[in-house]
Short mmCIF file of C-alpha atoms and ligand atoms in Angstrom, two decimals:
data_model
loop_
_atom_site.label_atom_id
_atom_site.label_comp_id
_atom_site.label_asym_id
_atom_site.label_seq_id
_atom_site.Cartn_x
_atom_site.Cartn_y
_atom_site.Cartn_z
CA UNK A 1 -14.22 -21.97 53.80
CA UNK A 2 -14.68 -21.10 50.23
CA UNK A 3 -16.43 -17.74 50.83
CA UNK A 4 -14.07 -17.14 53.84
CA UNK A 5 -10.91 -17.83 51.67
CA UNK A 6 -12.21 -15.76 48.22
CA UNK A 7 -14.54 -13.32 49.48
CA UNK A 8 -14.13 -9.63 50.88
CA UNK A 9 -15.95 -6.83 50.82
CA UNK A 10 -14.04 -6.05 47.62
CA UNK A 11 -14.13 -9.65 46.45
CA UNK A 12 -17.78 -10.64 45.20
CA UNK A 13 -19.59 -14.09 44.91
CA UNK A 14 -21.55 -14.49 42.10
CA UNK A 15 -24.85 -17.39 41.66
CA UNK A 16 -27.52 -18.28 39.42
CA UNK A 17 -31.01 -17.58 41.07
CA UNK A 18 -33.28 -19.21 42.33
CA UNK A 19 -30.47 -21.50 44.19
CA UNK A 20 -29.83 -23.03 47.66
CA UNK A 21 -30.68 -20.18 50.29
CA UNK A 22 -27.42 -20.66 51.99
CA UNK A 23 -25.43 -18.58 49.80
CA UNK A 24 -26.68 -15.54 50.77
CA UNK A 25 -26.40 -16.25 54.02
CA UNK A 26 -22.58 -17.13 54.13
CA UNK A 27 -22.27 -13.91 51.44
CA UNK A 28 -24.02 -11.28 54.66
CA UNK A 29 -21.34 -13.05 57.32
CA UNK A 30 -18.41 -12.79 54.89
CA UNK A 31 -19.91 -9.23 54.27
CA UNK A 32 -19.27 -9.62 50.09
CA UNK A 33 -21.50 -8.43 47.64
CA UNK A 34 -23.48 -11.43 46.29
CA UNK A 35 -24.18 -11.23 42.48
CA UNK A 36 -27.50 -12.85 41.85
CA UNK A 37 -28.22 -13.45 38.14
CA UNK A 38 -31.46 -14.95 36.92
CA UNK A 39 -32.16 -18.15 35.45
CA UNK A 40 -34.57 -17.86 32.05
CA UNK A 41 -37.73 -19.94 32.68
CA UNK A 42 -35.80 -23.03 32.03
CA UNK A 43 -33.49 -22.77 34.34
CA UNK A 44 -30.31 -22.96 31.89
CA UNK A 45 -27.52 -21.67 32.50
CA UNK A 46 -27.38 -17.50 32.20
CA UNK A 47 -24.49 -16.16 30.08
CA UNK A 48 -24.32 -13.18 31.98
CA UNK A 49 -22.74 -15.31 34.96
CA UNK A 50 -19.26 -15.06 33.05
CA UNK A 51 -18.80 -11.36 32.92
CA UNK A 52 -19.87 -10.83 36.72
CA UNK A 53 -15.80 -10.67 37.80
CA UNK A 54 -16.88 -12.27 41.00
CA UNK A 55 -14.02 -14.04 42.97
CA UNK A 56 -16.38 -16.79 43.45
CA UNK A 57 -18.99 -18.57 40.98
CA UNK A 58 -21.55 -20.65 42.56
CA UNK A 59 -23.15 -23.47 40.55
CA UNK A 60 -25.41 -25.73 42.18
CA UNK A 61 -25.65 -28.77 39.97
CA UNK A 62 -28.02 -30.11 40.20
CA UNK A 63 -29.75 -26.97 41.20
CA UNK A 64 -32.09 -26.83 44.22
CA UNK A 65 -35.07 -26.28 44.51
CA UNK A 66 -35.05 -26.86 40.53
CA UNK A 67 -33.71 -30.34 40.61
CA UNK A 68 -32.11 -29.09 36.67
CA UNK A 69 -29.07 -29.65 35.45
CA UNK A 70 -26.33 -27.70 33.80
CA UNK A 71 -24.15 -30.15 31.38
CA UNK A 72 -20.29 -30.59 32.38
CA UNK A 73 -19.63 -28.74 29.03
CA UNK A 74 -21.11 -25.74 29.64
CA UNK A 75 -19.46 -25.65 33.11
CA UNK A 76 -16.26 -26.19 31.49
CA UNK A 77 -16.95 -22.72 29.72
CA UNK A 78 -17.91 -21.14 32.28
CA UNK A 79 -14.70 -22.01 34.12
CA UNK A 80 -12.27 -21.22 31.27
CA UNK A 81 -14.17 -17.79 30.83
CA UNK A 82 -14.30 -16.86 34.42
CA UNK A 83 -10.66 -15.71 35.96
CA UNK A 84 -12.02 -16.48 39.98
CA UNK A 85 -13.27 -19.47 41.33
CA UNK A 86 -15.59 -21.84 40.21
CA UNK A 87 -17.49 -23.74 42.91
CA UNK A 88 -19.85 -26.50 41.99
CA UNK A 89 -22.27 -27.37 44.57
CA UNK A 90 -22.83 -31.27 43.66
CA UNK A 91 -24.98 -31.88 47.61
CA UNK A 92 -27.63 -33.60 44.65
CA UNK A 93 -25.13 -35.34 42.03
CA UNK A 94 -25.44 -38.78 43.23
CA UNK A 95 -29.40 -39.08 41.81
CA UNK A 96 -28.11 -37.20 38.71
CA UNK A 97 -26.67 -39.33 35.72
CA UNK A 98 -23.84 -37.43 35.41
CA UNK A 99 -21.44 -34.81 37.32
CA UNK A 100 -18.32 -32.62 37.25
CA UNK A 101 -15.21 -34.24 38.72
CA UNK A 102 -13.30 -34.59 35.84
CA UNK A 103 -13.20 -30.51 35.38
CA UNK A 104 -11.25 -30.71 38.39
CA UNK A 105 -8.56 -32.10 35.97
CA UNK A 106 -8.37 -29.25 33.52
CA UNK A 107 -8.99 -26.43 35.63
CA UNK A 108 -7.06 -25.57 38.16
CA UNK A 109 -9.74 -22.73 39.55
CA UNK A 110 -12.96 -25.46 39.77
CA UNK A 111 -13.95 -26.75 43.50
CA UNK A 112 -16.57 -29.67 43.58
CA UNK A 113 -18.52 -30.12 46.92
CA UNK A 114 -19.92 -33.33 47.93
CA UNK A 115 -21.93 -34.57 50.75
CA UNK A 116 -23.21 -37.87 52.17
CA UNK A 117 -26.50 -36.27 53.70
CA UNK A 118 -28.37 -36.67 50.52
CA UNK A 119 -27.28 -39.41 48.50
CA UNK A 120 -25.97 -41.41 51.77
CA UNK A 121 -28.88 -40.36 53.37
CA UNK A 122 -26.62 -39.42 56.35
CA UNK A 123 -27.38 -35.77 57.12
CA UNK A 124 -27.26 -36.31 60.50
CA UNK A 125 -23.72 -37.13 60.07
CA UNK A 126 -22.74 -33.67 58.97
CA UNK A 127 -19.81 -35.22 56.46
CA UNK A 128 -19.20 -33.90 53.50
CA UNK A 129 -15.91 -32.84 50.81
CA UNK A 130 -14.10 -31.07 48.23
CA UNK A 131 -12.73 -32.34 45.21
CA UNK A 132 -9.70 -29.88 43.62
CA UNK A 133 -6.78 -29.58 42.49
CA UNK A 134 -3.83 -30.01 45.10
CA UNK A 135 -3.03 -25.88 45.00
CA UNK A 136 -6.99 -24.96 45.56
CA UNK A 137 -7.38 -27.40 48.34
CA UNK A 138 -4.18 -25.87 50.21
CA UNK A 139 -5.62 -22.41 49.80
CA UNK A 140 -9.04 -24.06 51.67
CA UNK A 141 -6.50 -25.47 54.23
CA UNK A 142 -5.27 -22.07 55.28
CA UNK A 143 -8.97 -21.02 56.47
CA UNK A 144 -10.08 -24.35 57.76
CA UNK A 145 -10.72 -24.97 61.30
CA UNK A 146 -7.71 -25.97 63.32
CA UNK A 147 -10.10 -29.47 64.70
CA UNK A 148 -10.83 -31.79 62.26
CA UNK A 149 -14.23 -33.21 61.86
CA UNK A 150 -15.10 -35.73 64.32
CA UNK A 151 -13.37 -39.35 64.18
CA UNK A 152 -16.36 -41.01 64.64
CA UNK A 153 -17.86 -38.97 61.70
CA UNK A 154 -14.72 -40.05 59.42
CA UNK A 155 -15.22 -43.98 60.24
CA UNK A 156 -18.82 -44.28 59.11
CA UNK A 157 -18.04 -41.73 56.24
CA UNK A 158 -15.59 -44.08 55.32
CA UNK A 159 -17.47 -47.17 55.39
CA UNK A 160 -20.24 -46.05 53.70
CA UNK A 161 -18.58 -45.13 50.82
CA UNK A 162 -17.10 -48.12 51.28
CA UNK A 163 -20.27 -49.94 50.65
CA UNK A 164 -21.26 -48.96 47.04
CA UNK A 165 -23.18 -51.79 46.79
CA UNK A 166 -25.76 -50.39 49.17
CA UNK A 167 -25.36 -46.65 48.56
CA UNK A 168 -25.99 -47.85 44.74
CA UNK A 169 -29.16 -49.69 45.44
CA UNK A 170 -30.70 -46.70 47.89
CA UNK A 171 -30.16 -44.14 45.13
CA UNK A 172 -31.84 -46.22 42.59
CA UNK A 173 -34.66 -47.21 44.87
CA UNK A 174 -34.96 -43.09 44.87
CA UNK A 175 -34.94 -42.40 41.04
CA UNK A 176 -37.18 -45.23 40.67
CA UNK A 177 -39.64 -43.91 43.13
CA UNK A 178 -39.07 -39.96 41.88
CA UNK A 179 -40.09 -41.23 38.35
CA UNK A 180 -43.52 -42.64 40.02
CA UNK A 181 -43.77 -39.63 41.75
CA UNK A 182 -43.38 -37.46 38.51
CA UNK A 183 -45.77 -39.61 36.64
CA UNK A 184 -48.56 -39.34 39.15
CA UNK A 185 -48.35 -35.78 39.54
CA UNK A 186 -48.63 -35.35 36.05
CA UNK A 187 -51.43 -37.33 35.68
CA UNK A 188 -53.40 -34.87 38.55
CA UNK A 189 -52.18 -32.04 36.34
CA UNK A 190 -49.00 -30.45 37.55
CA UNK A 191 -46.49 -29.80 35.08
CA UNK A 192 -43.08 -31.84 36.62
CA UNK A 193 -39.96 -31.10 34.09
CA UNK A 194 -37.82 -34.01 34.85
CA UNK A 195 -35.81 -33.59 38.29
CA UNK A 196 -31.87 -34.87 38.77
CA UNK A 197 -32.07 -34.97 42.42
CA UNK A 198 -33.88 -36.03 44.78
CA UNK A 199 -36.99 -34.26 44.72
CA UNK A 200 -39.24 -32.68 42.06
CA UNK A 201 -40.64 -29.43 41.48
CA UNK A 202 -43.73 -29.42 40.24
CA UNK A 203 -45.79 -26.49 38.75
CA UNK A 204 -49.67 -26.31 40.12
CA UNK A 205 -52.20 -26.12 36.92
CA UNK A 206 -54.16 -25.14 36.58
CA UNK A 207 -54.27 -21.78 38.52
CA UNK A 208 -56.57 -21.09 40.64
CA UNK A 209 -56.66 -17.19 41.14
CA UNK A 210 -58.64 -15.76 44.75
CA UNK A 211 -59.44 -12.69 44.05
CA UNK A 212 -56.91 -11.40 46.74
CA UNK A 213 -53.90 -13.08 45.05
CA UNK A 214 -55.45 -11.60 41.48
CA UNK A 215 -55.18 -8.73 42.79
CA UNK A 216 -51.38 -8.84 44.05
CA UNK A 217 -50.40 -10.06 40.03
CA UNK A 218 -49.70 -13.46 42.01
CA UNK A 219 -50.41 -17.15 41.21
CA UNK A 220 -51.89 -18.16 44.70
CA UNK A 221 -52.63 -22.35 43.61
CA UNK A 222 -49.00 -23.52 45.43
CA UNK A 223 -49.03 -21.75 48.53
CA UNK A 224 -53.33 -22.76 48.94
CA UNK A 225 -51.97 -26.06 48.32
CA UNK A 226 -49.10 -25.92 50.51
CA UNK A 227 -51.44 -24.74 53.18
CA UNK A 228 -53.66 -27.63 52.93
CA UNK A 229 -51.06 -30.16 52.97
CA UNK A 230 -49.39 -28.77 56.20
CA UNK A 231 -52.60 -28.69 57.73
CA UNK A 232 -52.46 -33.03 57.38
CA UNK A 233 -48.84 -32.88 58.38
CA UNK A 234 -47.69 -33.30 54.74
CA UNK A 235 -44.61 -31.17 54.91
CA UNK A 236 -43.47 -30.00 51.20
CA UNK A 237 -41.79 -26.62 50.71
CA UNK A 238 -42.71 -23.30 49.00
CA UNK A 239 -41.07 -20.55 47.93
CA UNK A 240 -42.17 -17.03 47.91
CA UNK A 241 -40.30 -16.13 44.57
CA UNK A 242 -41.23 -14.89 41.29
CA UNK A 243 -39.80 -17.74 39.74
CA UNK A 244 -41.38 -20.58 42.02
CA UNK A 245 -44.69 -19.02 43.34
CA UNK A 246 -46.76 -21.12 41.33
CA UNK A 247 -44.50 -24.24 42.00
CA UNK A 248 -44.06 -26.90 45.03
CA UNK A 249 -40.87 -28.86 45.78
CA UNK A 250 -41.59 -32.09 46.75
CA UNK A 251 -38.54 -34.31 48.28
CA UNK A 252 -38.93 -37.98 46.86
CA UNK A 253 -40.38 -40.01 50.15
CA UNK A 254 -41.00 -44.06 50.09
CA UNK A 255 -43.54 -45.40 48.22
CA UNK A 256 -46.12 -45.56 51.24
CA UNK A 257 -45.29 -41.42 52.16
CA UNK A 258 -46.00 -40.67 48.28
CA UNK A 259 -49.12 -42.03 47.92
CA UNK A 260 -50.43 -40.44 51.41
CA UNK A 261 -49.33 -37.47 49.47
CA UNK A 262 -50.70 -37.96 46.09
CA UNK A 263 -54.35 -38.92 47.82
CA UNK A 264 -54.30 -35.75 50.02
CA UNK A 265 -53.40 -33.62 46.92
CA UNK A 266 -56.09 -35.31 44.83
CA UNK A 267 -58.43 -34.28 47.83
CA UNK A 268 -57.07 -30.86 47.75
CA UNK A 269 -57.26 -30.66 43.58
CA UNK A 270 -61.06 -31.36 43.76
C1 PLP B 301 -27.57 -27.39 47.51
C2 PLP B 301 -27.09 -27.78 48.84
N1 PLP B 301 -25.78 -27.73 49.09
C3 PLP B 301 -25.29 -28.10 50.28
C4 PLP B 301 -26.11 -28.53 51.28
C5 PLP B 301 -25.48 -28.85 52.58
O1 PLP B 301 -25.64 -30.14 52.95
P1 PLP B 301 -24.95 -30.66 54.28
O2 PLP B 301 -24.54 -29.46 55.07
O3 PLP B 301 -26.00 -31.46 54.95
O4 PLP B 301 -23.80 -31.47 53.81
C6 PLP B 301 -27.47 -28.61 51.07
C7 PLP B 301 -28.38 -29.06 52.15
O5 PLP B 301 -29.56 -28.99 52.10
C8 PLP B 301 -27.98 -28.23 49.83
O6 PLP B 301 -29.30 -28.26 49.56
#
């Protein structure tokens, strides 16, 4: 709705990369230029993102497949520098210690997303929101779809967030077993920078170079190790991009998934 509403073929989007692959997507069937800016190797925030003059601003927060985090203060910048739309991609926030609605007071051009397939764990549901301010989310209206989403959808939407007391305890169970997760990798040698969501991306070291991938200038550890994993059904993703190459995303699974993982992977290391 937001690229359908903002975007044109005159009327860019512009997003930090790497990010979510979707954007792209939705930017080729809206048929608007997508401005993709680069993230430095620690994925902060680029300064360049406020003088794109896109209609729309994407920032995924936390950022996938990073799992880093942009502070609220920054985005508050970014929003009072940019004059379009600021859209704030929050699928992650709930394993994050901190997020973005209150922006949605003081600027009246800032659209949070939510959804309850991550945090919820109710993807299948296909539920999810915007938080803005009353003049943004009538401008959404005017594009949405005549049909609401499904009834059925809205009553277990509606008691699940009902039931903080549960949603509470699955998220922790998450960040308790993502801070396992980081410390084990570490411990077989990846480097894991802290992750705010719900899965970690962790850098293979040390590199192993075939002579092939030498040859191509490319760090070919990950996508060996990816390989092996998939061939014991372990199912993590990789990325074919100059920024993540020589790095693995790994979604935080239960305890008894991780350590199938971390014993194939020690396998694999030696
Ligand atoms: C960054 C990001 N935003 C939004 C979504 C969309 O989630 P859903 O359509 O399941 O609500 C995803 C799903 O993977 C995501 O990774």
């Amino acid at each position: 709705m937001a690229f359908q509403g903002f975007c044109d073929e005159n009327r860019p989007v512009a997003y930090p990369v790497p990010t979510y692959s979707l954007y792209p997507v939705l930017a080729d069937i809206q048929n608007c230029t997508a401005i993709e800016i680069p993230f430095d190797d620690e994925f902060n925030l680029p300064a360049k993102l406020a003088a794109t003059n896109a209609a729309l601003t994407i920032v995924c927060n936390p950022n996938a497949p990073t799992g880093s985090f942009i502070s609220v203060d920054e985005l508050a910048s970014l929003a009072d520098e940019i004059d379009g739309v600021l859209l704030i991609d929050e699928a992650y926030v709930d394993f994050a210690e901190n997020n973005c609605t209150t922006l949605v007071k003081d600027f009246d051009n800032v659209v949070i997303l939510r959804s309850l397939s991550k945090g919820y764990s109710l993807a299948g549901l296909r539920f999810g929101y915007a938080i803005a301010q009353p003049e943004m989310i009538a401008s959404l209206m005017k594009v949405k779809d005549s049909y609401n989403v499904d009834a059925v959808a809205i009553a277990v939407a509606t008691a699940a967030i009902e039931d903080q007391k549960y949603f509470k305890e699955n998220v922790e169970k998450v960040k308790s077993e993502r801070a396992r997760l980081t410390e084990q990798l570490t411990e077989l040698g990846f480097n894991v920078p802290g992750s705010c969501s719900n899965f970690v991306l962790a850098q293979c070291l040390p590199p192993r170079l075939s002579s092939r991938d030498e040859a191509a200038g490319k760090n070919g550890r990950a996508a060996e190790i990816y390989k092996e994993l998939e061939k014991r059904n372990i199912f993590v993703r990789y990325f074919n991009d100059p920024k993540l190459e020589d790095k693995l995303r790994i979604t935080v699974g239960t305890p008894e998934q991780d350590d199938k993982l971390l014993l194939a992977l020690k396998e694999i290391i030696k």
